[in-house]
Coordinates of C-alpha atoms in Angstrom, one line a residue:
M732 CA 144.1 -30.7 78.7
D733 CA 141.4 -29.1 80.8
G734 CA 141.4 -30.1 84.4
A735 CA 144.6 -32.2 84.2
R736 CA 148.3 -31.8 84.5
S737 CA 151.3 -33.8 83.1
G738 CA 153.3 -35.9 85.6
H739 CA 157.0 -36.7 85.5
D740 CA 156.2 -40.1 83.9
G741 CA 154.3 -38.5 81.1
T742 CA 150.9 -39.6 82.4
N743 CA 148.1 -37.2 83.2
A744 CA 147.1 -37.0 86.9
R745 CA 143.7 -35.6 87.7
R746 CA 143.6 -33.0 90.5
P747 CA 141.7 -34.4 93.5
A748 CA 138.3 -32.8 94.0
P749 CA 138.0 -30.6 97.0
P750 CA 136.0 -32.1 100.0
G751 CA 132.4 -31.2 100.2
K752 CA 131.0 -28.8 102.8
G753 CA 129.5 -31.7 104.8
E754 CA 132.8 -33.6 104.8
R755 CA 134.7 -30.5 106.0
V756 CA 132.2 -30.0 108.9
A757 CA 132.6 -33.7 109.8
D758 CA 136.4 -33.5 109.7
W759 CA 136.3 -30.3 111.8
A760 CA 134.1 -31.9 114.5
D761 CA 136.0 -35.1 114.5
G762 CA 139.3 -33.3 115.0
R763 CA 137.9 -31.6 118.2
L764 CA 135.5 -34.2 119.6
G765 CA 136.7 -37.6 118.3
I766 CA 133.3 -38.4 117.0
Y767 CA 134.4 -40.8 114.3
A768 CA 136.3 -43.1 116.7
L769 CA 133.5 -42.9 119.2
A770 CA 130.9 -43.8 116.6
K771 CA 133.0 -46.6 115.1
A772 CA 133.3 -48.2 118.6
N773 CA 129.6 -47.9 119.6
M774 CA 127.4 -47.6 116.6
R775 CA 127.8 -51.3 115.7
K776 CA 127.5 -52.4 119.3
V777 CA 125.3 -55.5 119.6
F778 CA 122.2 -55.3 121.8
P779 CA 120.2 -58.5 122.7
D780 CA 116.5 -58.5 121.7
H781 CA 113.8 -59.4 124.2
W782 CA 110.4 -57.8 124.9
S783 CA 111.1 -57.1 128.5
F784 CA 113.9 -54.7 127.6
M785 CA 111.3 -52.4 126.2
L786 CA 110.2 -51.6 129.8
G787 CA 113.3 -49.4 130.2
E788 CA 112.5 -47.7 126.9
V789 CA 109.0 -46.9 128.0
C790 CA 110.5 -45.1 131.0
L791 CA 112.9 -43.2 128.8
Y792 CA 110.3 -42.1 126.2
S793 CA 107.7 -41.2 128.8
F794 CA 110.3 -39.0 130.5
L795 CA 111.1 -37.3 127.2
V796 CA 107.3 -36.7 126.8
L797 CA 107.2 -35.3 130.3
I798 CA 109.9 -32.8 129.4
L799 CA 108.4 -31.7 126.2
T800 CA 104.9 -31.2 127.6
G801 CA 106.2 -29.7 130.8
V802 CA 108.1 -27.0 128.8
Y803 CA 104.8 -26.1 127.0
L804 CA 102.9 -25.9 130.3
T805 CA 105.5 -23.6 131.9
L806 CA 104.7 -21.0 129.3
F807 CA 101.2 -20.5 130.7
F808 CA 101.3 -21.5 134.3
D809 CA 101.6 -18.8 137.0
P810 CA 102.9 -20.1 140.3
S811 CA 101.4 -17.4 142.4
T812 CA 99.2 -17.5 145.6
N813 CA 97.9 -14.0 145.0
E814 CA 94.1 -14.2 145.3
V815 CA 92.0 -13.2 142.3
V816 CA 88.3 -13.4 141.4
Y817 CA 87.8 -15.8 138.5
N818 CA 85.9 -14.5 135.5
G819 CA 86.8 -16.9 132.7
T820 CA 85.4 -19.5 130.3
Y821 CA 84.3 -22.0 132.9
E822 CA 81.1 -20.3 134.1
P823 CA 80.4 -22.5 137.2
L824 CA 83.4 -20.9 138.9
N825 CA 82.8 -17.3 137.9
G826 CA 83.0 -14.9 140.8
V827 CA 84.8 -17.5 143.0
L828 CA 87.9 -16.3 144.9
M829 CA 91.0 -18.4 144.1
T830 CA 94.7 -18.2 143.7
R831 CA 96.4 -17.1 140.5
A832 CA 97.9 -20.6 140.3
Y833 CA 94.5 -22.2 140.1
E834 CA 93.2 -19.6 137.7
S835 CA 96.1 -20.1 135.3
T836 CA 95.4 -23.9 135.5
L837 CA 91.8 -23.2 134.4
D838 CA 93.1 -21.0 131.6
I839 CA 95.4 -23.7 130.4
S840 CA 92.5 -26.2 130.4
F841 CA 89.9 -24.0 128.7
D842 CA 91.5 -21.1 126.9
V843 CA 95.0 -22.2 125.7
R844 CA 94.8 -24.0 122.4
G845 CA 95.6 -27.6 123.1
G846 CA 96.3 -26.8 126.8
L847 CA 94.0 -29.5 128.3
L848 CA 95.4 -32.1 125.9
I849 CA 99.0 -31.3 126.9
R850 CA 98.0 -31.2 130.6
Q851 CA 96.5 -34.6 130.4
I852 CA 99.3 -36.1 128.3
H853 CA 101.7 -34.7 131.0
H854 CA 99.8 -36.3 133.8
W855 CA 99.4 -39.7 132.0
A856 CA 103.1 -39.6 131.1
A857 CA 104.0 -39.1 134.8
L858 CA 101.9 -42.1 135.8
V859 CA 103.4 -44.3 133.0
F860 CA 106.9 -43.1 133.8
V861 CA 106.7 -44.2 137.5
T862 CA 104.9 -47.4 136.5
G863 CA 107.5 -48.2 133.9
M864 CA 110.3 -47.6 136.4
L865 CA 108.7 -49.9 139.0
V866 CA 108.1 -52.7 136.5
H867 CA 111.5 -52.3 134.9
M868 CA 113.2 -52.5 138.3
M869 CA 111.2 -55.6 139.2
R870 CA 112.4 -57.2 136.0
V871 CA 116.0 -56.3 136.9
F872 CA 115.4 -57.6 140.4
F873 CA 113.8 -60.9 139.5
T874 CA 116.5 -61.7 136.9
G875 CA 119.5 -60.6 138.9
A876 CA 120.5 -57.9 136.4
F877 CA 121.7 -55.8 139.4
R878 CA 124.8 -58.0 140.0
K879 CA 128.3 -56.9 139.4
P880 CA 129.2 -54.7 137.5
R881 CA 125.7 -53.1 137.5
E882 CA 125.2 -52.3 141.2
L883 CA 125.8 -48.6 140.6
N884 CA 123.3 -48.6 137.8
W885 CA 120.7 -50.2 140.1
V886 CA 121.3 -47.3 142.6
F887 CA 120.8 -44.8 139.7
G888 CA 117.5 -46.5 138.8
W889 CA 116.4 -46.6 142.4
T890 CA 117.2 -42.9 142.9
L891 CA 115.3 -42.1 139.7
L892 CA 112.3 -44.0 141.1
M893 CA 112.4 -42.0 144.4
L894 CA 112.9 -38.7 142.5
G895 CA 110.0 -39.6 140.2
I896 CA 107.7 -40.2 143.1
I897 CA 108.7 -36.8 144.7
T898 CA 108.4 -35.0 141.4
G899 CA 105.0 -36.4 140.9
L900 CA 104.0 -35.2 144.4
T901 CA 105.2 -31.7 143.6
G902 CA 103.6 -31.7 140.2
Y903 CA 100.0 -32.5 141.1
S904 CA 100.3 -30.1 144.1
L905 CA 100.9 -27.0 141.9
P906 CA 97.4 -26.3 140.6
D907 CA 96.2 -25.5 144.1
D908 CA 92.8 -27.1 143.7
L909 CA 90.9 -28.8 146.5
L910 CA 92.3 -32.3 145.7
S911 CA 96.0 -31.2 145.7
G912 CA 95.4 -29.0 148.8
T913 CA 94.0 -32.1 150.6
G914 CA 97.1 -34.0 149.6
L915 CA 99.4 -31.2 150.8
R916 CA 97.5 -31.1 154.1
F917 CA 98.2 -34.8 154.5
A918 CA 102.0 -34.2 153.7
Y919 CA 102.0 -31.2 156.2
G920 CA 100.6 -33.4 159.0
A921 CA 103.1 -36.2 158.2
I922 CA 106.0 -33.7 158.4
L923 CA 104.7 -32.3 161.7
S924 CA 104.9 -35.8 163.2
I925 CA 108.7 -35.8 163.0
P926 CA 109.9 -35.5 166.6
I927 CA 111.6 -32.3 167.7
V928 CA 112.2 -30.8 164.3
G929 CA 108.9 -31.5 162.6
T930 CA 107.4 -28.0 163.2
Y931 CA 110.6 -26.3 162.0
V932 CA 110.8 -28.4 158.8
A933 CA 107.1 -27.8 158.1
F934 CA 107.4 -24.0 158.6
F935 CA 110.5 -23.9 156.5
L936 CA 108.9 -25.8 153.6
F937 CA 105.5 -24.1 153.7
G938 CA 106.6 -20.6 154.7
G939 CA 104.5 -20.6 157.9
E940 CA 101.3 -22.2 159.1
F941 CA 99.5 -24.4 156.5
P942 CA 98.6 -23.7 153.8
G943 CA 101.3 -20.9 153.8
E944 CA 101.8 -18.2 151.2
D945 CA 105.1 -19.2 149.6
F946 CA 104.8 -23.0 149.1
I947 CA 103.7 -23.0 145.5
A948 CA 106.3 -20.4 144.5
R949 CA 109.0 -22.6 146.2
L950 CA 107.6 -25.8 144.8
Y951 CA 107.5 -24.6 141.2
P952 CA 111.3 -24.3 140.6
V953 CA 111.9 -27.6 142.4
H954 CA 109.4 -29.3 140.1
I955 CA 110.5 -27.8 136.8
L956 CA 114.2 -27.3 137.3
L957 CA 115.9 -29.0 140.3
L958 CA 114.3 -32.5 140.2
P959 CA 114.1 -32.8 136.4
G960 CA 117.7 -31.6 136.1
I961 CA 119.0 -34.2 138.5
M962 CA 116.8 -36.9 136.9
L963 CA 118.1 -36.0 133.4
G964 CA 121.7 -36.3 134.6
L965 CA 120.9 -39.7 136.2
V966 CA 119.2 -40.9 133.0
V967 CA 122.3 -39.9 131.0
A968 CA 124.6 -41.7 133.4
H969 CA 122.3 -44.7 133.4
L970 CA 122.5 -45.0 129.6
I971 CA 126.2 -44.5 129.6
L972 CA 126.7 -47.4 132.0
V973 CA 124.4 -49.6 129.9
F974 CA 126.6 -48.9 126.9
Y975 CA 129.8 -49.4 128.9
H976 CA 128.8 -52.6 130.6
K977 CA 126.9 -54.0 127.6
H978 CA 123.4 -55.2 127.9
T979 CA 122.4 -58.2 129.9
Q980 CA 120.8 -61.1 128.1
Y981 CA 118.7 -64.1 128.9
P982 CA 120.3 -67.6 128.8
G983 CA 120.4 -69.4 125.5
P984 CA 122.6 -70.9 122.9
G985 CA 125.7 -69.0 122.0
R986 CA 125.3 -66.6 124.9
D987 CA 127.9 -66.5 127.7
Q988 CA 129.6 -63.9 129.9
K989 CA 131.7 -62.6 127.0
T990 CA 129.5 -63.0 123.9
V991 CA 126.3 -61.0 123.2
V992 CA 123.8 -62.3 120.7
G993 CA 121.5 -59.7 119.1
M994 CA 121.3 -56.9 116.6
P995 CA 123.6 -53.9 116.1
F996 CA 122.8 -50.6 117.6
L997 CA 122.9 -48.9 114.2
P998 CA 120.8 -49.2 112.1
V999 CA 118.6 -52.0 113.5
Y1000 CA 118.2 -51.0 117.2
M1001 CA 118.0 -47.3 116.4
A1002 CA 115.2 -47.8 113.9
K1003 CA 113.3 -50.0 116.3
A1004 CA 113.9 -47.5 119.2
G1005 CA 112.7 -44.6 117.0
G1006 CA 109.5 -46.3 116.0
F1007 CA 108.9 -47.4 119.6
F1008 CA 109.3 -43.8 120.8
F1009 CA 106.5 -42.6 118.4
L1010 CA 104.4 -45.5 119.5
V1011 CA 104.7 -44.6 123.2
F1012 CA 104.1 -40.9 122.3
G1013 CA 101.0 -41.9 120.3
V1014 CA 99.6 -44.0 123.1
L1015 CA 100.1 -41.2 125.7
A1016 CA 98.5 -38.7 123.3
F1017 CA 95.5 -41.1 122.8
M1018 CA 95.1 -41.5 126.6
G1019 CA 95.4 -37.7 127.1
G1020 CA 92.7 -37.2 124.4
V1021 CA 90.1 -39.7 125.5
A1022 CA 90.7 -40.4 129.2
S1023 CA 90.1 -37.5 131.6
I1024 CA 92.5 -37.2 134.5
N1025 CA 92.8 -34.7 137.3
P1026 CA 89.8 -32.4 136.3
V1027 CA 90.7 -29.6 138.6
W1028 CA 87.6 -27.6 137.7
A1029 CA 85.4 -30.3 139.3
F1030 CA 87.1 -29.9 142.6
G1031 CA 87.2 -26.1 142.9
P1032 CA 89.9 -24.0 144.5
Y1033 CA 91.6 -25.1 147.7
R1034 CA 90.0 -24.0 151.0
P1035 CA 91.4 -24.9 154.4
D1036 CA 87.9 -25.6 155.7
L1037 CA 87.0 -28.2 153.0
V1038 CA 88.2 -31.6 152.1
T1039 CA 87.5 -33.4 148.8
T1040 CA 85.3 -36.5 149.0
G1041 CA 87.2 -39.6 148.0
A1042 CA 90.5 -37.8 147.8
Q1043 CA 93.1 -40.2 146.4
P1044 CA 96.8 -39.7 145.6
D1045 CA 98.4 -41.0 142.5
W1046 CA 98.9 -44.8 142.8
Y1047 CA 102.6 -44.6 143.6
L1048 CA 101.9 -42.7 146.9
G1049 CA 99.1 -45.0 147.9
F1050 CA 101.6 -47.2 149.7
S1051 CA 102.5 -44.4 152.1
E1052 CA 99.0 -43.1 152.6
G1053 CA 97.7 -46.7 153.2
L1054 CA 100.3 -47.1 156.0
I1055 CA 99.1 -43.9 157.7
R1056 CA 95.4 -44.6 157.2
V1057 CA 95.4 -48.1 158.8
M1058 CA 97.9 -47.3 161.6
P1059 CA 96.2 -46.9 165.0
G1060 CA 96.0 -43.3 166.2
W1061 CA 98.7 -43.6 168.9
E1062 CA 99.7 -40.4 170.7
I1063 CA 102.2 -39.9 173.5
N1064 CA 102.6 -36.9 175.7
F1065 CA 106.2 -36.8 177.0
W1066 CA 107.7 -33.9 179.0
G1067 CA 105.3 -31.4 177.6
H1068 CA 105.8 -32.6 174.0
T1069 CA 103.2 -34.5 171.9
L1070 CA 104.6 -37.4 169.9
E1071 CA 102.6 -38.9 167.0
P1072 CA 103.9 -42.5 166.4
G1073 CA 100.7 -43.3 164.7
V1074 CA 101.8 -41.0 161.9
F1075 CA 105.5 -40.9 162.2
I1076 CA 106.1 -44.7 162.1
P1077 CA 104.3 -45.3 158.8
F1078 CA 105.7 -42.0 157.4
M1079 CA 109.2 -43.3 158.0
L1080 CA 108.5 -47.0 157.2
F1081 CA 107.7 -46.2 153.5
P1082 CA 111.2 -44.8 152.7
L1083 CA 112.9 -47.5 154.9
I1084 CA 111.2 -50.3 152.9
L1085 CA 112.3 -48.6 149.6
L1086 CA 115.8 -48.2 151.1
A1087 CA 116.0 -52.0 151.7
I1088 CA 115.2 -52.6 148.1
G1089 CA 118.0 -50.2 147.0
L1090 CA 120.5 -51.9 149.2
Y1091 CA 119.5 -55.5 148.3
P1092 CA 122.2 -56.0 145.6
F1093 CA 124.9 -55.3 148.1
L1094 CA 123.4 -57.6 150.6
E1095 CA 123.2 -60.5 148.1
A1096 CA 126.8 -59.8 147.0
W1097 CA 127.9 -59.9 150.6
V1098 CA 126.1 -63.2 151.3
T1099 CA 127.3 -65.0 148.2
G1100 CA 130.8 -63.5 148.3
D1101 CA 130.7 -63.6 144.5
K1102 CA 133.1 -61.1 142.9
R1103 CA 132.7 -62.1 139.3
E1104 CA 130.9 -60.1 136.6
H1105 CA 127.5 -61.4 135.5
H1106 CA 126.1 -60.6 132.0
I1107 CA 123.7 -63.6 131.8
L1108 CA 120.4 -63.2 133.6
D1109 CA 118.9 -65.6 136.1
R1110 CA 115.6 -67.4 135.4
P1111 CA 113.5 -66.3 138.4
R1112 CA 112.6 -69.9 139.2
N1113 CA 116.2 -70.7 139.8
M1114 CA 116.4 -68.1 142.6
P1115 CA 113.3 -69.0 144.7
V1116 CA 114.2 -66.8 147.7
R1117 CA 114.9 -63.7 145.7
T1118 CA 111.8 -64.2 143.6
G1119 CA 109.8 -64.8 146.8
L1120 CA 111.0 -61.6 148.4
G1121 CA 110.1 -59.6 145.3
A1122 CA 106.7 -61.1 145.2
A1123 CA 106.2 -60.5 148.9
W1124 CA 107.1 -56.8 148.4
L1125 CA 104.6 -56.5 145.6
S1126 CA 101.9 -58.1 147.7
L1127 CA 102.6 -55.7 150.5
Y1128 CA 102.3 -52.8 148.1
A1129 CA 99.0 -54.1 146.8
V1130 CA 97.6 -54.5 150.4
L1131 CA 98.6 -51.0 151.4
L1132 CA 97.2 -49.6 148.1
I1133 CA 93.9 -51.0 149.3
G1134 CA 94.4 -49.2 152.6
G1135 CA 95.2 -45.9 150.8
G1136 CA 91.8 -46.1 149.1
N1137 CA 89.8 -47.7 151.9
D1138 CA 87.0 -45.1 151.5
I1139 CA 86.7 -45.7 147.8
V1140 CA 86.8 -49.5 148.2
A1141 CA 84.1 -49.3 151.0
T1142 CA 81.7 -47.1 148.9
H1143 CA 82.1 -49.1 145.7
L1144 CA 81.9 -52.6 147.2
H1145 CA 79.4 -51.6 149.9
L1146 CA 81.7 -52.7 152.7
S1147 CA 82.4 -51.4 156.2
I1148 CA 85.5 -49.1 156.2
N1149 CA 86.4 -50.5 159.6
S1150 CA 86.4 -54.0 158.1
I1151 CA 88.7 -52.9 155.3
T1152 CA 91.0 -51.2 157.8
W1153 CA 91.3 -54.4 159.9
F1154 CA 91.8 -56.5 156.8
V1155 CA 94.7 -54.3 155.7
R1156 CA 96.2 -54.4 159.2
I1157 CA 96.1 -58.2 159.3
A1158 CA 97.1 -58.6 155.7
F1159 CA 100.1 -56.3 156.2
F1160 CA 101.7 -59.1 158.3
V1161 CA 100.2 -62.2 156.7
A1162 CA 100.1 -61.4 153.0
P1163 CA 103.9 -61.0 152.4
V1164 CA 104.7 -64.1 154.4
L1165 CA 102.1 -66.2 152.6
T1166 CA 103.1 -64.8 149.2
Y1167 CA 106.8 -65.5 149.9
F1168 CA 106.2 -69.2 150.7
V1169 CA 103.7 -69.8 147.9
T1170 CA 106.1 -68.1 145.4
K1171 CA 109.0 -70.1 146.7
R1172 CA 107.1 -73.4 146.4
I1173 CA 106.0 -72.5 142.8
C1174 CA 109.7 -71.8 141.9
L1175 CA 110.8 -75.1 143.4
G1176 CA 108.0 -76.9 141.5
L1177 CA 109.1 -75.3 138.2
Q1178 CA 112.7 -76.4 138.9
R1179 CA 111.5 -80.0 139.4
R1180 CA 109.6 -79.8 136.1
D1181 CA 112.7 -78.5 134.3
R1182 CA 114.8 -81.3 135.8
A1183 CA 112.2 -83.9 134.6
K1184 CA 112.1 -82.4 131.2
V1185 CA 115.9 -82.6 130.9
L1186 CA 116.0 -86.2 132.0
H1187 CA 112.9 -87.5 130.3
G1188 CA 112.1 -85.1 127.5
R1189 CA 109.0 -83.2 126.6
E1190 CA 105.5 -84.7 127.0
T1191 CA 104.0 -85.3 123.6
G1192 CA 100.5 -86.3 124.6
T1193 CA 100.9 -89.6 122.7
I1194 CA 99.9 -92.7 124.7
K1195 CA 101.6 -96.0 123.8
R1196 CA 100.7 -99.5 125.0
L1197 CA 103.7 -101.8 125.7
P1198 CA 103.5 -105.5 124.8
H1199 CA 102.9 -106.5 128.4
G1200 CA 99.9 -104.2 128.6
E1201 CA 101.4 -101.1 130.4
Y1202 CA 100.4 -97.7 129.1
I1203 CA 103.1 -95.0 128.9
E1204 CA 103.3 -91.5 127.5
V1205 CA 105.8 -91.0 124.8
H1206 CA 108.4 -88.3 125.6
E1207 CA 110.3 -86.4 122.9
P1208 CA 113.9 -85.6 123.7
L1209 CA 114.7 -81.9 124.1
S1210 CA 116.9 -80.1 121.6
Q1211 CA 120.5 -79.2 122.5
D1212 CA 119.4 -75.5 122.6
A1213 CA 116.6 -76.3 125.1
L1214 CA 118.9 -78.5 127.2
F1215 CA 121.5 -75.7 127.4
T1216 CA 118.9 -73.1 128.5
L1217 CA 117.6 -75.3 131.3
T1218 CA 121.0 -76.3 132.6
Q1219 CA 123.3 -73.4 132.0
H1220 CA 122.8 -71.8 135.5
E1221 CA 125.5 -72.3 138.1
E1222 CA 124.9 -73.9 141.5
H1223 CA 127.7 -72.8 143.8
P1224 CA 127.6 -74.1 147.4
P1225 CA 126.5 -71.5 149.9
Y1226 CA 129.0 -69.8 152.2
E1227 CA 129.8 -71.8 155.3
I1228 CA 131.8 -71.0 158.4
G1229 CA 133.6 -74.4 158.4
D1230 CA 135.2 -76.2 161.3
L1231 CA 135.3 -74.1 164.5
V1232 CA 138.4 -76.0 165.7
D1233 CA 141.5 -76.5 163.4
T1234 CA 143.7 -79.6 163.2
N1235 CA 145.8 -78.3 166.1
G1236 CA 142.8 -78.1 168.4
V1237 CA 142.8 -74.3 168.4
R1238 CA 139.3 -72.8 168.4
R1239 CA 138.9 -70.4 165.5
R1240 CA 137.4 -67.0 166.2
V1241 CA 134.1 -66.5 164.4
T1242 CA 132.5 -63.0 164.2
A1243 CA 128.8 -62.3 164.5
S1244 CA 128.8 -61.0 160.9
Q1245 CA 130.2 -64.4 159.7
R1246 CA 127.4 -66.2 161.5
V1247 CA 124.7 -64.0 160.1
R1248 CA 126.2 -64.4 156.6
A1249 CA 126.3 -68.2 156.9
R1250 CA 122.7 -68.4 158.0
L1251 CA 121.5 -66.1 155.3
A1252 CA 123.5 -68.0 152.7
Q1253 CA 121.9 -71.3 153.8
A1254 CA 118.4 -69.7 153.8
M1255 CA 118.9 -68.1 150.3
F1256 CA 121.0 -70.7 148.5
G1257 CA 121.0 -73.8 150.6
P1258 CA 119.6 -77.2 149.8
R1259 CA 116.0 -76.2 150.7
S1260 CA 116.1 -73.3 148.3
R1261 CA 117.0 -75.1 145.1
I1262 CA 116.6 -78.4 143.2
P1263 CA 119.9 -79.8 142.0
K1264 CA 120.1 -79.8 138.2
P1265 CA 120.8 -83.1 136.4
T1266 CA 124.4 -84.1 136.1
V1267 CA 125.9 -85.4 132.9
E1268 CA 126.0 -88.9 134.4
E1269 CA 122.3 -88.8 135.4
Y1270 CA 121.3 -87.7 131.9
R1271 CA 123.3 -90.4 130.2
E1272 CA 122.0 -93.1 132.5
V1273 CA 118.4 -92.1 132.0
T1274 CA 118.6 -91.5 128.2
S1275 CA 120.5 -94.7 127.5
G1276 CA 119.0 -98.1 126.8
D1277 CA 115.4 -98.8 127.8
H1278 CA 115.1 -96.0 130.3
H1279 CA 114.0 -93.4 127.8
H1280 CA 110.6 -93.6 126.1

């Protein structure tokens, strides 16, 4: 018979069909890369679902948009400081002497098909990328998602934020327009304020006296290759660790340190992620199409003898500029050298504050002495000190952002720039402290409300009159799911030094670090920093008999 052969038992055994081309390619790749085992272990990995997790996806997708649009722009941008006379489409600048970098930026904006749209998408994506990273890190900070085993991932994210800020600075400095030149002059002066080596560092970076001839040519490969390459590697490492450690999740029924409640990575999460990418891309394209940003033709080419009116950096550098603008103009002459603490102190304070944020997870781990893994997030109200510190930092950033735009605020609100400067100077010390205590009190109040809800139930708004004439509000008992969510958090006693003298009367040696750790533990996790959650005995006593309405 056709296509068959006779077996030893007299039956006909059909010859197996040869594998298809796709199957052969898959087998070849799996034999060399182990793709099947890798996919089987990770494609069905469960991810929890919460709207705040999309903040990290916004960062990732805007970074991809930055790469795509950046590649397009590199095809037309010329990072040269050679001077040319402009004779192009934008007639108001015809006959004006400018660098080739600025001329190529104008050509991209007016002559390259889609060039202005891509430029503006690129710039908006950069702003959204840094904004997304900051908000994402604040979500991680307030919920304690940086705890073991994710401290290294926090450092990766912090490094990405720092590199994103530096990359943004190098990016908007490339067009060599009057606005970017003013920003570079600001950066040049800040570098010169570094004692002893400031002049050497500035000359090395700028290739001589400002504005220098080699700066843009040096800045260009740093912006398009070095920094994006490092950031791409960090993004990959960040995502690998997210997969390896599994995703954190908010407290709720069925969720513990070993169980994740959510949807599988494939196909549910991948479908949602793909759709969200196109949504982010669409929003950035819409912003680039309708909202003008960085119109370099309106500023003109950079000239050392001119300064743009109302020159403002991108918002993520307003913190540093605000510090320098409101700092008193102190100057010290010492042994024939001029020191500029009025510039150097705020110039160094900006990275030091960010460094403190980067090291905070290790400080909290040292204070608590907690070596366990944590996969359940904290509710910010249950960590009043940490939440207060984060809110204080945000208030400081907001105050210094006002300082960085003091001239704009003064002209738009018809205020004295000196009044704004003094407001920022005072608020620099007052606003974070006030914000910390207010935030802490709010968190403690919310804890008290949670405690009352657990013991007495939810207010229904129904008023009932008792037989003896008393009016009460009827409370509805919470569901078991709600009770678990409100009481699942742990309340470990803070670290204490203990008795200084043992049972034999020998005085125990206590180091300075132990004393500092004990004081920090009391301040961060002591009785004044949290409201005890109800015990089982309290709940049974209140909800039994006539105590519960």
